[in-house]
Coordinates of C-alpha atoms in Angstrom, one line a residue:
X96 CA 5.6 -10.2 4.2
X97 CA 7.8 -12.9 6.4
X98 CA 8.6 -12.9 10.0
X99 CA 10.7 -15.7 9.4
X100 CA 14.5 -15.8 10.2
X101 CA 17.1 -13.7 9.0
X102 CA 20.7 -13.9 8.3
X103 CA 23.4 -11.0 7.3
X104 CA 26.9 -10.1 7.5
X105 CA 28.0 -6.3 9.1
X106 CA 31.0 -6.0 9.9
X107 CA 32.6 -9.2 9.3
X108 CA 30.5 -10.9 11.2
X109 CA 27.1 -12.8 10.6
X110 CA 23.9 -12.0 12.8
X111 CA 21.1 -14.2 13.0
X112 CA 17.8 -13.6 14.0
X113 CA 15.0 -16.7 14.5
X114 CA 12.1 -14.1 14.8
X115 CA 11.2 -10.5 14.2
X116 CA 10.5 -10.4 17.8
X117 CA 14.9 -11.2 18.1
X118 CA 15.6 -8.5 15.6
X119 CA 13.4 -6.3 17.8
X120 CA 15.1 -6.6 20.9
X121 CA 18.4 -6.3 19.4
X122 CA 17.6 -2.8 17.9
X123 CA 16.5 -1.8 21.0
X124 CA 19.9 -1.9 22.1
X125 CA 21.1 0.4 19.4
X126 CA 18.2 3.2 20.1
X127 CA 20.1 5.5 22.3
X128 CA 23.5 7.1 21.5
X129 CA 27.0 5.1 22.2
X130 CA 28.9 6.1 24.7
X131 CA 32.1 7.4 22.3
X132 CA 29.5 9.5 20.5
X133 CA 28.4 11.4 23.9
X134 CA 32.4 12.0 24.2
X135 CA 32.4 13.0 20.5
X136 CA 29.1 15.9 21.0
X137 CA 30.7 17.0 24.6
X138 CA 34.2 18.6 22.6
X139 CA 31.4 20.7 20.2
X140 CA 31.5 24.2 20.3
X141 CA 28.1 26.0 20.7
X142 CA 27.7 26.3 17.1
X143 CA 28.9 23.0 16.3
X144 CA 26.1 21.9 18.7
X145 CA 23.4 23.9 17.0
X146 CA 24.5 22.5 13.4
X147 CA 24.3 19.1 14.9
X148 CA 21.0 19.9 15.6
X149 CA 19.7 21.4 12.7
X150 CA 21.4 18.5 11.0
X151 CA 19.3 15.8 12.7
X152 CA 16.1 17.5 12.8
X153 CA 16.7 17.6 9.4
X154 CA 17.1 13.8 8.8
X155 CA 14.9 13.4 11.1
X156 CA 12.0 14.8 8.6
X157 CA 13.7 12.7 6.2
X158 CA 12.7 9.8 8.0
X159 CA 9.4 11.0 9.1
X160 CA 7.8 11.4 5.4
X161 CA 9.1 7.7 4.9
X162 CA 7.3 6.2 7.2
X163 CA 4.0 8.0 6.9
X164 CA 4.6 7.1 2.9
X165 CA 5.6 3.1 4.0
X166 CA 2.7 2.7 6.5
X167 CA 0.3 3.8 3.7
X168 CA 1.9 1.5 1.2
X169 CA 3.8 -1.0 3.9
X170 CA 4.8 -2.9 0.3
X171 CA 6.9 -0.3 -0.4
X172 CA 9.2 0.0 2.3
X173 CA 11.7 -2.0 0.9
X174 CA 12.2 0.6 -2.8
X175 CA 11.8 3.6 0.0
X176 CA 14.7 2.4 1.9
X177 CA 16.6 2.2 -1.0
X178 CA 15.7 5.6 -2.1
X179 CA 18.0 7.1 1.1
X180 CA 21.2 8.6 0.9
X181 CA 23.3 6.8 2.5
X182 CA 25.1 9.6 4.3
X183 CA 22.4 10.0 6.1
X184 CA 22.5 6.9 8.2
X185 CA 24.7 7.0 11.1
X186 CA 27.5 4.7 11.6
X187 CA 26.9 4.9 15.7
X188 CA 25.8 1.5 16.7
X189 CA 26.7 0.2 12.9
X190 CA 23.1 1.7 11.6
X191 CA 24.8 1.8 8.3
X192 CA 26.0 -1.3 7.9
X193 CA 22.7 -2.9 9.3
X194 CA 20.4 -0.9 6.9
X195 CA 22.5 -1.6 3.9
X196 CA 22.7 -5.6 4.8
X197 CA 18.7 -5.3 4.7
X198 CA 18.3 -3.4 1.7
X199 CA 20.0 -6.5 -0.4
X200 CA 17.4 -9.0 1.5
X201 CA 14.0 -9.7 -0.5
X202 CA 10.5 -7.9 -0.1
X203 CA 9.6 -11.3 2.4
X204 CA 12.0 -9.2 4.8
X205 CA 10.4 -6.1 4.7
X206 CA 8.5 -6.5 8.0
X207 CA 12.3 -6.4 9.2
X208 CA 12.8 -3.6 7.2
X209 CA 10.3 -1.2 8.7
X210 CA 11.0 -2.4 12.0
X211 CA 14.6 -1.1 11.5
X212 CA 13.0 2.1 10.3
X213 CA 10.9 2.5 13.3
X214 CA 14.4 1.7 15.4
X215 CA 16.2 4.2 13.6
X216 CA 13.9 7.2 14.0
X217 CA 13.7 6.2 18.1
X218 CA 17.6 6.6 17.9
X219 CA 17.5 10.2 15.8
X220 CA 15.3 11.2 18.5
X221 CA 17.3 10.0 21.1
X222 CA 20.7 11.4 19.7
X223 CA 18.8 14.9 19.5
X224 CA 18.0 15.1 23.4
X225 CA 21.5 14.3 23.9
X226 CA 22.6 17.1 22.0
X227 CA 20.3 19.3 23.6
X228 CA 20.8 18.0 27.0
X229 CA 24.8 18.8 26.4
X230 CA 23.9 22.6 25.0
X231 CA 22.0 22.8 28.3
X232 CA 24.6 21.9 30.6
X233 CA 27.6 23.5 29.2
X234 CA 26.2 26.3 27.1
X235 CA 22.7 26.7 29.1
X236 CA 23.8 30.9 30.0
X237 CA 24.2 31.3 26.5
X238 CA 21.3 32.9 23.8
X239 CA 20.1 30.2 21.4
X240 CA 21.1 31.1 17.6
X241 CA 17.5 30.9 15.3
X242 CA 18.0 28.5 12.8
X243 CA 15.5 29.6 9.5
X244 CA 13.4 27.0 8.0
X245 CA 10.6 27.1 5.5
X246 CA 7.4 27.5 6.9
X247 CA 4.1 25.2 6.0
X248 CA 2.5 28.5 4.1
X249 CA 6.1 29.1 2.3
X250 CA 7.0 31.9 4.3
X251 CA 10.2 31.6 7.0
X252 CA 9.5 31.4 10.8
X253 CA 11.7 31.6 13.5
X254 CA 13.1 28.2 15.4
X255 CA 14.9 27.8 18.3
X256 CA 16.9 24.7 17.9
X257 CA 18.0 24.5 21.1
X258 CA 15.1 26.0 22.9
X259 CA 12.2 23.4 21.7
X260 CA 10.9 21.9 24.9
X261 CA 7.3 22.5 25.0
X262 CA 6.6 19.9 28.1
X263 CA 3.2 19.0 27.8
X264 CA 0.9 18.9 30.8
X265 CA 0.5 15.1 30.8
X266 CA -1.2 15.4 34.3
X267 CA -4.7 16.7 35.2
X268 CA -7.2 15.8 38.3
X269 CA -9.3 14.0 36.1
X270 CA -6.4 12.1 33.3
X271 CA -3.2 11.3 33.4
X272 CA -1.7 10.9 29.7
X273 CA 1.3 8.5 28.8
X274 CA 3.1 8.9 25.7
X275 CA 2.8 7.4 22.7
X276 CA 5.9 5.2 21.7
X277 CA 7.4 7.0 18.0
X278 CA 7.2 5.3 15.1
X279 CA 5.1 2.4 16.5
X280 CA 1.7 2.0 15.8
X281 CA -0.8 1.4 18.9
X282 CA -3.9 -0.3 18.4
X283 CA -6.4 1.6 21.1
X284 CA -9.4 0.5 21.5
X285 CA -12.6 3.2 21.2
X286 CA -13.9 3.8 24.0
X287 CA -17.8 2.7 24.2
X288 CA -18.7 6.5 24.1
X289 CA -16.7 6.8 20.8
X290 CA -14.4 9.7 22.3
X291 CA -11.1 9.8 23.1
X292 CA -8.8 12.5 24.5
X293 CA -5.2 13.0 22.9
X294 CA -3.1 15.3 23.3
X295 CA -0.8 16.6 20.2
X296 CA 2.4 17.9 22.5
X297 CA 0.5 20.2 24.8
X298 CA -2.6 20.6 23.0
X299 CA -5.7 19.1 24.1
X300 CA -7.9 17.5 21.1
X301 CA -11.0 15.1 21.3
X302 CA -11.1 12.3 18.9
X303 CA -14.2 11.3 17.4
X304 CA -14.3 7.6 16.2
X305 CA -18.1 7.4 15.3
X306 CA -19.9 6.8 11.9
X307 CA -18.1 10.3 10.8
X308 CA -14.7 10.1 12.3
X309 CA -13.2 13.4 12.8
X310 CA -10.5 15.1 15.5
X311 CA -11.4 18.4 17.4
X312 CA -9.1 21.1 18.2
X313 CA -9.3 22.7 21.5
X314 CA -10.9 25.9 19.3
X315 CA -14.1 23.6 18.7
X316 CA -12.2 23.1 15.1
X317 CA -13.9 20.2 13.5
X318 CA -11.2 18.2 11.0
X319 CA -12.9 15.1 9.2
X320 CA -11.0 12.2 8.9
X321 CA -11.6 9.6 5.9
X322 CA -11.4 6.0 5.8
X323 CA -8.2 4.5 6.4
X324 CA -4.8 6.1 7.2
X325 CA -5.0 9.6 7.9
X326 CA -1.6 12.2 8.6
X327 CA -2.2 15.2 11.1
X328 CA 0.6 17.6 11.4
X329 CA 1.2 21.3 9.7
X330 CA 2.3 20.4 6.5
X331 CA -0.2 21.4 3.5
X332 CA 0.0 17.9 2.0
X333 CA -1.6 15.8 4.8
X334 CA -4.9 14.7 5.1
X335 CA -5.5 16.6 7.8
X336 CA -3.8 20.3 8.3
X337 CA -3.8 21.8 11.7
X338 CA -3.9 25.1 12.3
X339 CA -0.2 27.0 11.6
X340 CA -0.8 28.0 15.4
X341 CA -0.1 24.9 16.7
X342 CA 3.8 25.5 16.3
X343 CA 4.9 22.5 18.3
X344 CA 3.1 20.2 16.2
X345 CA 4.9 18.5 13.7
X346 CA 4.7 19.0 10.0
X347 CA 4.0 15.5 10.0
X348 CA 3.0 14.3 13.7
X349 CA 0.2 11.5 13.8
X350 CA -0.7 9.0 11.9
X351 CA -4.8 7.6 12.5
X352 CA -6.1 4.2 10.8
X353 CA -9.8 4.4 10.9
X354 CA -10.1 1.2 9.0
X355 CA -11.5 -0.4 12.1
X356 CA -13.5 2.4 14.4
X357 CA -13.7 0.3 17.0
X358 CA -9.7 -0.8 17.1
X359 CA -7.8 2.3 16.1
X360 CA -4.1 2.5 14.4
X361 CA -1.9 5.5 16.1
X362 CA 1.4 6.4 14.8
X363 CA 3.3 9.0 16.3
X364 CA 5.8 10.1 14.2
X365 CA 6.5 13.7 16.2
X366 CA 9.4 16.0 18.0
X367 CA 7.2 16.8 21.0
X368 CA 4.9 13.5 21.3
X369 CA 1.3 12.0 21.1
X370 CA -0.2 11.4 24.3
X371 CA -3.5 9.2 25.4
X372 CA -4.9 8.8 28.2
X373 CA -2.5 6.2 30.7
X374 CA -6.1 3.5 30.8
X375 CA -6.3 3.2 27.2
X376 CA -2.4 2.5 26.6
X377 CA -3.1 -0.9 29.5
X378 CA -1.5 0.9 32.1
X379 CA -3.3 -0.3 35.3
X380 CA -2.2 2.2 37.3
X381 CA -3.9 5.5 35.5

């Protein structure tokens, strides 16, 4: 893969970026929601604002299982990209036109590509707590309606669209946890111990980066992990399936690189978060 420049045309015009580190900062810019979209969600009826929802949590899965499949095969990212449905990128902030420019560049651009795929997600989950925040306000009185969605054992469960927010206790006497940042992956290093807390939304676990890496529940559930990348989340098809209990853990919420026990790889890819203790994440104030 290349990090070198990259030229493309959206829109009539032509953008050009000198590093990946250019391209990075200018999708940061197109992360959270544009304005005329805020306008657009604020004229929504309740139920229009519930299908909204639905609707993004739904892409937002989508998006999810593409990048847990492109971090385990980061050559692929490029015939993944091109395996969306283009109605499924928004046109706020010209996401469209800036994924379709990429998928005619060459596999040297796929670094590019997956950082646009990271970018992308961050916006998803930043249009969804708009949505919610705008239900709150305007429509807070009101019952939330259930919206049905398969469960991970096939049956049907309950969710609350609008009624998600399971704040984690990110502050104890003894830690203080920061959040992981989605999509990116955080190299942490072990701690000389070979512990590490981490919480998956609010639930405590203990992760073990020894000769036998494995992640404790806070049941005293032992789940191995193997070499390499590991997904923890709900969904039957991971590497490592948490208890159904855990509702606010996402089907597919953490990615773990063991490859390097001493330097490990964190993805979160969740609705609710990943959080590590504030020390290990260099912040010089936890």
């Amino acid at each position: 893969m290349s990090s070198g420049p990259l030229k493309f045309e959206i829109n009539g015009r032509t953008l050009r970026f000198a590093t990946l580190d250019d391209f990075a900062f200018s999708l940061s810019g197109r992360t959270q929601i544009a304005a005329s979209s805020v306008t657009n969600l604020m004229q929504l009826t309740p139920n229009e604002l519930r299908r909204e929802a639905t609707n993004i949590r739904d892409v937002e899965r989508c998006f999810v299982d593409l990048l847990a499949d492109a971090l385990k095969d980061p050559d692929a990212v490029g015939e993944l990209l091109a395996g969306i449905d283009n109605r499924l990128l928004s046109e706020d902030n010209e996401w469209r036109a800036i994924m379709t420019a990429l998928l005619d560049e060459s596999s040297g651009f796929d670094e590019y590509k997956h950082l646009a795929l990271v970018k992308y997600m961050q916006y998803l989950a930043a249009r969804r707590d708009v949505v919610k925040s705008i239900y709150a306000q305007r429509f807070g009185g009101q019952e939330p309606l259930a919206a049905q969605e398969p469960a991970v054992n096939g049956g049907a469960k309950s969710t609350l669209i609008m009624d998600e927010d399971s704040e984690p206790d990110t502050e104890s006497a003894q830690i203080r946890f920061a959040r992981l940042p989605r999509g990116e992956t955080v190299t942490v290093r072990t701690p000389s111990n070979g512990e590490l807390s981490i919480m998956l939304s609010r639930h405590k676990f203990q992760l073990f980066a020894t000769d036998t890496p494995r992640l404790t529940d806070d049941n005293g559930v032992n789940y191995p992990l193997k070499s390499g990348v590991n997904v923890i989340g709900r969904h039957p098809g991971n590497d490592v399936v948490v208890g159904g209990w855990y509702r606010d853990v996402s089907r597919k919420h953490l990615l773990v690189d063991t490859s390097d026990c001493d330097n490990l790889g964190l993805t979160d890819l969740s609705t609710h978060g990943t959080f590590l203790p504030g020390k290990l994440l260099g912040n010089a104030d936890e």
